Amino acid sequence: MFAIMQIDNDVSGREFRRKMRAKCEFICKYCQRRFNKSYNLMIHERTHKSPELTFSCEVCGKSFKRQDNLKQHRCSQCIWR
Amino acid sequence: MVMNTNEVDMFQSYLIKQCLCGISEATLRKPFEGQQITDCNGTRTAMLIEWPTTKILEYLSKLQLLFDVYLKQNNKGYICSRIVDICNTIIRNDYNLIEQIISLCDTRNKYVNYMSAKVLSSFLIVAKTSINNEWLETIISYLTTDNVDYVKINFALEVIKRVVEWKDIEIHVLEETQLQEGASTSSQNETCTKVIFSDSDSYDTSAIKGLIIKSLESKWPDLVSKIQNLIMHNDCVEAQTCILTFLALWESTISVKANLSIIDTKPFYAHLEMFVGLLHSNLSPLIWKQLLSLFNEVLCYGSTLALQDMLPEDTCQLAHLIVRYVKDYRLLDCLPYRRTEGFVVNSFVGTIQSLHNEASTDKTLLQKMVLLVLKSVAITIKETRSDSSDSSVGSDDYDFYQDMQLIERSIRDVLKKVDVFLKNGLDFHPETPFPKILIHLFSDQDDYLIESMVCTLDITIGISYRNAVFPDLINMLNPIFSFIEFLKIVSHDSGVLLDYLVSNETCFLLYLLRFLKYTRRNWSKFVSSCSECSTVTRINEMDNTMTVLIRLKYQITRLVSKDLFPYNISPVLKLLEVCEGLYEGNEYS
């Protein structure tokens, strides 16, 4: 036996999909605000976090939050970089 | 009075080395056992409040250092066992220290008050929920005493504000170097017995923040009306200090960065509208600034509201009110942004006269005001868009279109007012394009600059989406002009754009994502706008702009290939590739 889900005829397929999508919610783990798209939640959650160290010196491995900090960086090991 | 200065100094010198293992138990306890005094009742332990002011300040500074060391070591995952011991003794209140610090308010000394508020807030962060509720109750009760006591109100506000604002991981830029360089030279602490404190509960402050916010909630309505009254009727320095601290606390409480639950902070959105009505030309510029900061924080557009489908009702109401006040009540004209010669900068800090060569306009006030208006307009447009996507509203509904026309007309009025206001305030030529003025206004404040660009972009998209009744508005806001002007500010350096993307100090990720989507959908407009700008500047703006974007794409790809990009950037990367394809004349797939 199959259970067939009836879709009301006056609701078009597109609208139906939109309504189903709208129910899907992504909740911020810091403030519990709700978002409909996971990427939007990710953008929002970055606001709550401390910046990460992304730019690393290839010589000594020291990491920086900003690229210009890396450019300014000179230590005894890296002086001839 | 007998002061065991040697032991206290030794305690401090070990604390500076971040380890208390090397000192004896007696020296460790001595600073907390109190000082002996002899008076008419004989020899007894003196209460803190009975100490000379300098000694109180020295003592509070040492306590502060103890808590600072504890919290920093907690962040690293281990704490010196003796530091843990002594902090636990204070938390257990073996020396009745906390009540004594709270009662220091009665010294009426502003330095003592400042330090004791700082120490108490650090103590609450260290102790977290292991605190005696009576301490919190006493602090909170200072806010609503029958007779207004400015010193006590300010003290309590400061303690609460510092707890709410506390950042779990906060390393100063200058400390990063010391941390890394110090890692190899920390041999001095080899003998330290450390206790591991790496579980999230040991440094998670959300519970104590939640607790203090919950305690504040019951007093909030009373406090709000008290402060409202002070704003309207009292301009003495003490009152203004309280008002400013109160507004700063309010802003921190609702700030997204406080990491507080929206459910816990809901009650703090209730009284905002009353404060919009307080913005008039006689209000001190400092309070104007603080109020505008508060409203800007409530309308957290770039970080939150622009990303949500359904906006909170109270936030929308604030945005509507701002739009209405600009449109109907000449809010912009009330802004006290002009500093005339000899003008007292503000009554709060005393009588500082403006210098002859000082700028005659307070740019920060202008920036805060304009950003607030742009956010309010963007929210109003976004809200109507959310409503229009509701299937219960038919797209051919006559009333709906009438409403939309009305809203669009209001928004056009408001933006034209902002345009005229800025041209007058910043002495721009009347023909200067609006995007150029905005970029110039925000050029020294990148977070405002980028949030304002998100707003104008979203307003344009929101209006275009409904076949705008006023096409001149779309031309006025042209987001492509904004981007071209913005690239000039960052000297066409794709490295700066990359820094913006990696850091979370601005909402550039959201901006770039939406701007690239807009460009992809409106490629012919992008081409024509670039060529329009080129005729003015005689530089090929299209090539200039695309060169920056292609370089940015290359830099992002390099970081992604090394697995160094801190989050998923692929949507932006894909859009950059599509736009590059369009530029090179490839068919968009």
XYZ file of C-alpha atoms in Angstrom, chain A residues 15 18-19 30-36 39-40 42-44 46-52 54-56 58 62-63 65-68, chain B residues 169 176-177 180 256-257 259-262 269 303-304 307-309 389 391 495 499 501-504 509 559 562 564 566-568 571:
64
model
C 4.086 27.669 -4.131
C 8.155 27.491 -1.360
C 5.960 26.768 1.653
C 24.836 31.733 19.954
C 21.637 33.795 19.994
C 18.921 31.404 18.730
C 17.870 33.746 15.903
C 16.326 31.918 12.957
C 17.425 31.886 9.315
C 16.008 30.192 6.243
C 24.687 30.063 4.238
C 22.870 33.063 5.723
C 26.948 30.990 8.550
C 27.360 34.661 7.587
C 25.450 35.683 10.726
C 30.669 34.838 11.948
C 29.554 38.027 13.767
C 29.577 36.148 17.073
C 33.024 34.619 16.653
C 36.513 35.930 17.238
C 38.437 36.392 13.999
C 40.490 33.381 12.984
C 44.343 32.738 8.402
C 47.506 34.235 7.005
C 50.608 32.215 7.921
C 55.722 30.283 5.062
C 53.370 32.436 12.530
C 49.721 33.215 11.786
C 44.327 37.708 11.137
C 45.098 40.101 8.310
C 47.176 39.881 5.211
C 48.776 43.295 5.793
C 38.437 35.155 23.987
C 49.760 38.051 19.963
C 53.450 38.656 19.375
C 54.095 33.479 20.393
C 24.666 40.588 18.509
C 28.278 40.439 19.670
C 26.257 36.395 22.294
C 23.118 36.549 24.430
C 20.019 34.593 23.516
C 17.379 36.614 21.679
C 13.376 45.825 22.983
C 24.982 41.057 10.620
C 21.464 39.727 11.042
C 19.911 37.681 6.296
C 16.529 36.840 7.860
C 13.299 36.230 5.998
C 5.807 36.995 -0.938
C 0.675 33.847 -0.861
C 44.307 42.465 -0.867
C 41.166 41.140 4.386
C 36.354 38.897 3.526
C 38.498 36.998 6.026
C 37.881 39.262 9.014
C 34.445 39.573 10.580
C 31.044 38.885 2.687
C 43.969 30.291 -0.031
C 45.899 25.471 0.738
C 43.456 28.253 4.611
C 38.376 30.105 7.337
C 34.911 29.341 5.960
C 33.094 28.160 2.838
C 29.393 30.868 -3.502
